[in-house]
Coordinates of C-alpha atoms in Angstrom, one line a residue:
M1 CA 43.5 29.5 44.9
C2 CA 40.2 28.6 46.2
E3 CA 38.5 30.9 43.5
M4 CA 40.6 29.1 40.8
R5 CA 39.3 25.9 41.9
F6 CA 35.9 27.1 42.0
V7 CA 36.1 28.5 38.5
K8 CA 37.5 25.1 37.4
K9 CA 34.7 23.3 38.9
R10 CA 32.2 25.6 37.3
I11 CA 33.8 24.9 34.0
V12 CA 33.7 21.1 34.4
I13 CA 30.0 21.3 35.5
S14 CA 29.1 23.6 32.5
A15 CA 30.8 21.2 30.1
A16 CA 28.8 18.2 31.8
C17 CA 25.6 20.2 31.3
L18 CA 26.3 21.0 27.6
M19 CA 27.1 17.3 27.0
F20 CA 23.8 16.3 28.7
A21 CA 22.1 18.9 26.9
F22 CA 23.3 17.6 23.5
H23 CA 22.4 14.0 24.5
C24 CA 19.1 15.2 25.1
T25 CA 18.5 16.8 21.7
C26 CA 19.5 13.5 19.9
D27 CA 17.5 11.3 22.3
V28 CA 14.4 9.3 21.0
I29 CA 11.4 11.2 22.2
K30 CA 8.6 9.4 24.2
L31 CA 5.4 10.1 22.3
E32 CA 2.3 10.0 24.4
S33 CA -1.4 11.1 23.9
S34 CA -0.3 14.4 25.5
N35 CA 2.5 15.4 23.1
I36 CA 2.2 13.5 19.8
D37 CA 0.2 15.9 17.8
T38 CA 2.5 18.9 18.9
I39 CA 5.6 17.0 18.0
L40 CA 4.3 15.9 14.7
K41 CA 3.1 19.3 13.9
N42 CA 6.2 21.3 14.8
N43 CA 8.9 19.2 13.0
E44 CA 9.5 18.7 9.3
L45 CA 10.1 14.9 9.8
V46 CA 9.2 12.7 12.8
F47 CA 10.6 9.1 12.5
V48 CA 8.6 6.9 15.0
N49 CA 9.2 3.4 16.3
F50 CA 6.0 1.6 17.5
Y51 CA 7.0 -1.0 19.8
A52 CA 6.1 -3.4 22.8
D53 CA 8.6 -3.9 25.7
W54 CA 7.9 -7.7 25.6
C55 CA 8.6 -7.9 21.8
R56 CA 12.0 -9.6 21.2
F57 CA 12.4 -7.7 17.9
S58 CA 11.4 -4.4 19.5
Q59 CA 14.1 -5.1 22.4
M60 CA 16.6 -5.8 19.5
L61 CA 15.8 -2.5 17.5
T62 CA 15.7 -0.2 20.5
P63 CA 19.5 0.5 20.8
V64 CA 19.9 0.4 17.1
F65 CA 17.0 3.1 16.8
K66 CA 18.8 5.3 19.5
D67 CA 22.1 5.1 17.7
A68 CA 20.4 6.2 14.3
S69 CA 18.9 9.1 16.2
D70 CA 22.2 10.2 17.5
L71 CA 23.8 9.9 13.9
V72 CA 20.9 11.9 12.4
A73 CA 21.0 14.6 15.3
K74 CA 24.7 15.1 14.4
E75 CA 24.0 15.5 10.5
Y76 CA 20.9 17.5 10.9
P77 CA 21.2 19.6 14.1
T78 CA 18.6 22.3 13.1
A79 CA 15.6 22.4 15.5
G80 CA 12.3 21.4 13.9
Q81 CA 13.9 19.4 10.9
V82 CA 13.9 16.0 12.0
V83 CA 13.2 14.0 15.2
F84 CA 13.0 10.5 16.2
G85 CA 10.1 9.3 18.4
R86 CA 8.9 6.0 20.1
V87 CA 5.5 4.7 21.2
D88 CA 5.0 2.1 23.7
C89 CA 1.9 0.5 22.0
D90 CA 1.0 -1.4 25.3
R91 CA 0.6 1.9 27.2
E92 CA -0.5 4.1 24.3
T93 CA -3.1 1.7 22.8
G94 CA -5.1 4.5 21.4
I95 CA -2.1 5.9 19.4
A96 CA -1.3 2.3 18.2
S97 CA -5.0 2.0 17.0
R98 CA -5.1 5.4 15.3
F99 CA -1.9 4.5 13.1
H100 CA -3.1 1.1 12.3
V101 CA 0.0 -0.7 14.0
N102 CA -0.6 -4.4 13.6
K103 CA 3.0 -5.8 14.1
Y104 CA 6.1 -4.9 16.4
P105 CA 8.1 -3.1 15.8
T106 CA 6.7 -0.7 13.2
M107 CA 8.6 2.2 12.0
K108 CA 6.3 4.9 10.3
L109 CA 7.5 8.5 9.1
F110 CA 5.5 11.6 9.4
R111 CA 6.1 14.5 7.4
A112 CA 4.8 18.0 8.5
G113 CA 2.2 16.1 10.8
Q114 CA 0.9 13.9 7.9
L115 CA 1.7 10.1 7.9
V116 CA 3.8 9.0 4.9
K117 CA 2.0 6.1 3.3
R118 CA 5.1 3.7 3.1
E119 CA 6.6 2.8 6.4
Y120 CA 10.3 1.5 6.8
R121 CA 10.8 -2.0 6.0
G122 CA 14.6 -1.9 5.1
K123 CA 17.7 -3.1 7.1
R124 CA 17.7 -2.5 10.9
S125 CA 20.9 -0.8 11.2
A126 CA 21.9 2.6 12.5
E127 CA 23.4 3.5 9.2
S128 CA 20.5 2.2 7.0
L129 CA 18.1 4.2 9.3
R130 CA 20.1 7.4 8.9
D131 CA 20.2 6.7 5.0
F132 CA 16.5 6.4 5.0
V133 CA 16.0 9.8 6.7
R134 CA 18.7 11.4 4.4
E135 CA 16.6 10.2 1.4
Q136 CA 13.4 11.5 2.7
L137 CA 15.1 15.0 3.3
R138 CA 16.2 15.0 -0.2
D139 CA 14.4 17.7 -2.2
P140 CA 12.2 15.8 -4.7
V141 CA 11.5 18.6 -7.0
Q142 CA 14.0 18.8 -10.0
E143 CA 14.5 22.2 -11.4
F144 CA 14.8 22.5 -15.1
T145 CA 16.5 25.2 -17.0
S146 CA 15.1 24.5 -20.5
L147 CA 11.6 23.8 -21.6
D148 CA 13.2 21.2 -23.9
T149 CA 13.9 18.9 -20.8
I150 CA 10.2 18.9 -20.3
Y151 CA 9.1 18.5 -23.8
E152 CA 11.6 15.5 -24.3
L153 CA 10.6 13.7 -21.2
P154 CA 10.0 10.0 -21.9
R155 CA 6.5 9.1 -21.0
V156 CA 7.4 5.9 -19.3
K157 CA 6.8 7.5 -15.7
R158 CA 4.1 9.7 -14.1
N159 CA 5.5 13.2 -14.1
I160 CA 4.0 16.4 -12.7
I161 CA 5.5 19.6 -13.8
G162 CA 5.0 23.2 -12.4
Y163 CA 5.6 26.5 -14.1
F164 CA 6.2 29.1 -11.4
T165 CA 7.2 32.7 -11.3
S166 CA 9.7 32.2 -8.5
K167 CA 10.7 29.8 -5.9
E168 CA 9.7 32.2 -3.1
S169 CA 6.1 32.3 -4.3
P170 CA 3.4 30.7 -2.0
E171 CA 2.4 28.4 -5.1
F172 CA 5.6 26.8 -5.3
E173 CA 5.8 26.5 -1.5
T174 CA 2.6 24.4 -1.7
Y175 CA 3.8 22.4 -4.6
S176 CA 7.0 21.5 -2.9
K177 CA 5.1 20.2 0.0
V178 CA 3.0 18.1 -2.0
A179 CA 6.0 16.7 -4.0
K180 CA 7.4 15.6 -0.7
I181 CA 4.4 13.7 0.2
L182 CA 4.1 12.0 -3.1
K183 CA 7.8 11.6 -4.0
D184 CA 7.5 7.8 -4.1
D185 CA 4.7 7.8 -6.6
C186 CA 5.5 10.6 -9.1
F187 CA 8.3 12.6 -10.4
F188 CA 8.1 16.2 -9.9
Y189 CA 9.7 19.1 -11.9
A190 CA 9.6 22.7 -11.7
G191 CA 10.7 25.8 -13.8
F192 CA 10.9 29.4 -12.7
G193 CA 11.0 33.0 -14.3
E194 CA 11.9 33.3 -17.8
V195 CA 12.6 29.6 -18.4
S196 CA 8.8 28.8 -17.6
Q197 CA 7.3 32.2 -19.0
P198 CA 6.0 30.2 -22.3
E199 CA 4.0 28.0 -20.3
R200 CA 2.5 30.8 -17.9
T201 CA 0.5 32.7 -20.2
T202 CA -2.4 32.7 -17.7
G203 CA -0.4 32.6 -14.7
D204 CA 1.4 29.9 -12.7
N205 CA 0.3 26.4 -13.4
I206 CA 0.7 22.6 -12.8
I207 CA 0.2 19.7 -15.3
F208 CA 0.3 16.0 -15.2
K209 CA 2.0 13.9 -17.9
P210 CA 0.7 10.4 -17.7
I211 CA 2.5 7.3 -19.0
G212 CA 2.1 6.8 -22.7
E213 CA 2.7 9.1 -25.5
S214 CA -0.9 9.0 -26.8
N215 CA -2.3 9.9 -23.4
P216 CA -3.4 13.6 -23.1
E217 CA -1.7 15.9 -20.5
M218 CA -4.0 16.9 -17.7
V219 CA -4.1 20.6 -16.1
Y220 CA -4.7 21.2 -12.4
L221 CA -7.5 23.7 -12.2
G222 CA -7.8 24.2 -8.3
S223 CA -6.2 26.7 -6.2
L224 CA -2.5 26.5 -6.2
T225 CA -2.0 27.5 -2.6
N226 CA -4.6 24.8 -1.3
K227 CA -2.4 22.0 -0.2
D228 CA -5.2 19.5 0.5
L229 CA -6.9 20.2 -2.9
L230 CA -3.5 19.7 -4.8
T231 CA -2.5 16.9 -2.8
A232 CA -5.8 15.1 -3.6
W233 CA -5.5 15.8 -7.3
S234 CA -1.9 14.7 -7.3
Q235 CA -2.7 11.5 -5.7
D236 CA -5.4 10.6 -8.0
K237 CA -2.8 10.9 -10.9
C238 CA 0.1 9.6 -9.4
V239 CA -1.4 6.4 -7.5
P240 CA -3.2 4.4 -10.4
L241 CA -6.3 2.4 -9.7
V242 CA -4.4 -0.9 -11.0
R243 CA -1.1 -1.2 -9.5
E244 CA 1.8 -4.0 -10.4
I245 CA 2.6 -6.3 -7.6
T246 CA 6.2 -7.2 -7.3
F247 CA 8.3 -9.1 -4.6
A248 CA 9.7 -5.5 -3.6
N249 CA 6.2 -4.0 -2.8
G250 CA 4.4 -7.4 -1.9
E251 CA 4.5 -6.9 1.8
E252 CA 3.5 -3.4 1.8
L253 CA 0.3 -4.3 -0.3
T254 CA -0.6 -7.3 1.9
E255 CA -0.5 -5.0 4.9
E256 CA -3.4 -2.8 3.4
G257 CA -5.4 -5.8 4.3
L258 CA -7.6 -6.0 1.0
P259 CA -8.0 -9.1 -0.9
F260 CA -6.1 -9.0 -4.2
L261 CA -7.9 -9.1 -7.5
I262 CA -5.1 -9.7 -9.8
L263 CA -4.5 -10.0 -13.7
F264 CA -1.6 -12.4 -14.5
H265 CA -0.4 -11.3 -18.0
K266 CA 2.8 -11.7 -19.9
K267 CA 4.8 -8.4 -20.1
E268 CA 4.5 -7.9 -23.7
D269 CA 0.7 -8.4 -23.7
T270 CA -0.6 -5.0 -23.2
E271 CA -4.1 -5.7 -24.9
S272 CA -5.2 -7.8 -21.9
L273 CA -3.9 -5.1 -19.6
E274 CA -5.9 -2.3 -21.3
I275 CA -9.0 -4.5 -21.3
Y276 CA -8.6 -5.3 -17.6
K277 CA -8.0 -1.8 -16.8
K278 CA -11.1 -0.8 -18.6
E279 CA -13.2 -3.2 -16.6
V280 CA -11.6 -2.1 -13.4
S281 CA -12.4 1.6 -14.0
R282 CA -16.0 0.6 -13.8
L283 CA -15.4 -0.9 -10.4
V284 CA -14.0 2.0 -8.8
N285 CA -16.5 1.9 -5.8
F286 CA -14.8 -1.5 -4.8
K287 CA -11.6 0.5 -4.3
S288 CA -11.9 0.3 -0.4
S289 CA -12.7 -3.4 -0.4
V290 CA -10.2 -4.9 -3.1
N291 CA -6.8 -4.2 -4.4
F292 CA -6.7 -4.1 -8.0
L293 CA -3.4 -5.5 -9.2
M294 CA -1.5 -6.7 -12.3
A295 CA 1.4 -9.3 -12.1
D296 CA 3.9 -10.8 -14.5
C297 CA 3.1 -14.2 -15.4
E298 CA 6.9 -15.3 -15.5
T299 CA 7.8 -13.6 -12.1
F300 CA 4.6 -15.3 -10.4
S301 CA 4.5 -18.5 -12.0
H302 CA 4.2 -20.2 -8.7
P303 CA 0.9 -18.9 -7.9
L304 CA -0.2 -20.1 -11.5
H305 CA 1.1 -23.5 -10.8
H306 CA -0.8 -23.5 -7.7
L307 CA -4.0 -22.8 -9.6
G308 CA -3.2 -25.6 -12.0
K309 CA -2.1 -23.0 -14.8
T310 CA 1.2 -22.4 -16.4
V311 CA 2.4 -19.1 -18.3
R312 CA 1.0 -20.3 -21.5
D313 CA -2.6 -20.0 -19.9
C314 CA -2.2 -16.2 -19.4
P315 CA -3.8 -13.8 -19.4
L316 CA -6.0 -14.9 -16.4
V317 CA -7.6 -13.2 -13.4
A318 CA -7.9 -14.6 -9.8
I319 CA -8.7 -13.3 -6.4
D320 CA -6.2 -14.1 -3.5
S321 CA -8.2 -13.6 -0.1
F322 CA -5.1 -14.3 2.0
K323 CA -6.7 -17.7 2.9
H324 CA -7.8 -19.0 -0.7
M325 CA -7.3 -18.3 -4.2
Y326 CA -10.2 -18.1 -6.5
M327 CA -9.9 -18.1 -10.2
F328 CA -12.1 -16.1 -12.6
P329 CA -13.7 -18.6 -15.0
N330 CA -12.7 -17.2 -18.3
F331 CA -10.8 -14.1 -19.1
D332 CA -12.5 -13.8 -22.6
E333 CA -15.8 -13.1 -20.5
I334 CA -14.2 -10.3 -18.3
S335 CA -16.0 -7.7 -20.6
N336 CA -19.4 -9.2 -20.3
P337 CA -21.6 -6.8 -18.3
G338 CA -21.4 -7.2 -14.6
K339 CA -19.3 -10.3 -14.8
L340 CA -16.3 -9.1 -12.9
K341 CA -18.4 -7.3 -10.5
Q342 CA -20.4 -10.4 -9.7
F343 CA -16.9 -12.1 -9.1
I344 CA -16.1 -9.6 -6.4
L345 CA -19.5 -9.6 -4.8
D346 CA -19.4 -13.5 -4.6
L347 CA -16.1 -13.1 -2.9
H348 CA -17.6 -10.9 -0.1
S349 CA -20.8 -12.7 0.2
G350 CA -19.0 -15.8 0.9
K351 CA -20.3 -17.5 -2.2
L352 CA -16.9 -18.2 -3.6
H353 CA -15.6 -19.7 -0.3
R354 CA -18.7 -21.7 0.1
E355 CA -18.6 -23.1 -3.5
F356 CA -14.9 -23.8 -3.1
H357 CA -15.5 -26.2 -0.2
H358 CA -18.8 -27.7 -1.3
G359 CA -19.2 -27.3 -5.0
P360 CA -21.6 -25.0 -6.9
D361 CA -24.7 -23.9 -5.0
P362 CA -27.7 -25.8 -6.0
A363 CA -29.6 -24.2 -9.0
T364 CA -33.0 -23.0 -8.3
K365 CA -35.5 -25.5 -9.5
A366 CA -38.5 -24.5 -11.6
P367 CA -41.7 -25.5 -10.0
P368 CA -43.2 -28.5 -12.0
A369 CA -45.7 -27.8 -14.5
V370 CA -49.4 -28.4 -13.7
Q371 CA -50.7 -31.5 -15.5
S372 CA -54.0 -31.2 -17.2
K373 CA -54.6 -35.0 -16.8
A374 CA -54.5 -37.3 -13.9
P375 CA -51.5 -39.7 -14.4
P376 CA -52.5 -43.3 -15.3
A377 CA -53.0 -45.5 -12.4
P378 CA -50.6 -48.3 -12.1
S379 CA -52.0 -51.7 -13.4
K380 CA -52.5 -54.6 -10.9
A381 CA -50.0 -56.4 -13.0
A382 CA -47.2 -53.9 -12.1
G383 CA -47.8 -54.4 -8.4
K384 CA -45.9 -52.5 -5.8
P385 CA -42.4 -51.5 -6.2
S386 CA -40.0 -53.9 -4.7
A387 CA -37.9 -52.8 -1.5
T388 CA -34.7 -53.2 -3.5
T389 CA -35.9 -50.7 -6.1
G390 CA -37.2 -48.3 -3.4
Q391 CA -33.9 -48.5 -1.5
A392 CA -31.8 -48.0 -4.7
K393 CA -33.9 -45.0 -5.5
Q394 CA -33.4 -43.6 -2.0
E395 CA -29.6 -43.9 -2.1
A396 CA -29.5 -42.4 -5.5
K397 CA -31.4 -39.4 -4.2
S398 CA -29.2 -39.1 -1.0
E399 CA -26.1 -39.4 -3.1
Q400 CA -27.2 -36.4 -5.4
S401 CA -27.9 -34.3 -2.4
K402 CA -24.6 -34.7 -0.7
P403 CA -22.3 -31.6 -1.1
V404 CA -19.2 -32.2 -3.5
E405 CA -16.1 -31.5 -1.5
T406 CA -13.2 -29.9 -3.5
S407 CA -9.8 -29.2 -2.4
P408 CA -9.2 -25.4 -1.9
P409 CA -5.8 -24.1 -3.1
E410 CA -4.6 -21.9 -0.3
S411 CA -3.4 -18.4 -0.7
I412 CA 0.1 -18.0 -2.1
F413 CA 0.4 -14.1 -1.6
K414 CA -0.2 -14.4 2.2
A415 CA 3.6 -15.7 2.1
L416 CA 4.5 -12.0 1.2
K417 CA 3.0 -10.8 4.5
P418 CA 5.4 -9.4 7.2
S419 CA 7.8 -12.1 8.4
E420 CA 7.5 -13.7 11.9
H421 CA 11.1 -13.8 11.7
R422 CA 11.2 -10.0 11.7
Y423 CA 8.1 -8.9 13.5
T424 CA 5.7 -10.0 16.2
V425 CA 2.4 -9.9 14.3
I426 CA -0.9 -8.9 15.8
R427 CA -3.9 -11.0 14.5
N428 CA -7.0 -9.3 15.3
R429 CA -9.3 -10.4 12.5
D430 CA -10.3 -13.4 10.4
E431 CA -9.3 -13.2 6.8
L432 CA -11.9 -14.2 4.2

């Protein structure tokens, strides 16, 4: 009898231990400087909540994030597939700085140790977070069984196509990893064996099909097993220098922290867009200091109105520094050598800001010409200038030297920044 009670007791304890063990596998892992790199490296996906205990939005998210972790752990129980992590940014300031966390809570995704560009900005519910992870685990590579599928692809999106001997090849393994990194920027296709044979005359290969039927395909010439090289090549093709801003991606673009150089144009006006892209292609060195964007005039008519313009005035170019908006003087002059470049330089030098408040900088005056003859002496009849005349001249001179104050139109696109109704925003630098 005693032995049976002991056995029952051991069964109950063992069951409790199993329940506790299961709870631990789906718990949110506390990430610290001592373990974060190991966790990121050893898991396919790591979904991280960067928070601060004192932030009320962080406090609201904590139980939701835990519930989402439980849901995902039940659906994807395989070790190393996906884990949820949390970083206390007050304690782990180095980690917060390393991953450029500037608001709480911030949810970022890591794939195979690499930070995914787009953070999570959707609904904060356990089900929505689970659905987001589901989508991230979906294989982004679409397999084709006929080359006609590729030959007939409409050239309205950026497509990368891989032709491989087999799915088990190291070349395809590398390709698949890159596709997961850039799944939000390009569409990836792959064919294998006999299906892809006609396109593999010189071995496995990868090509890029850009937007537009007239634009030529581009072949990847690097090592097919070099992940970093293939990622860099694919990113250059998939992420254009000029991006379209919409209300859907506006928050993400503002968080990149770079001033916007925006072409406002009508959708059907492709000519001005091509001119703008051509000029911007000459300014690639400014990519790290300015975001080159295009916007639909109809969608963003409010910023135009703010500049005193309407849709009828498109195309036009403007800079939004997140404090002020500055308009490029004349779109017809955009192709003048150095004109657009100088517009950007004037932003960073402060000239646009200065002239915005005080009017144009005074022009450099040429030195007076040397007179060959002495000026005639005033006649006695002319007499001395009256006090009234001298005072009038002095007042006129003083009036001319006064700076002309103007009313600066404030930034419109700063309204797309992360809302203070969803985040506690950390302000650590002044905007231009």
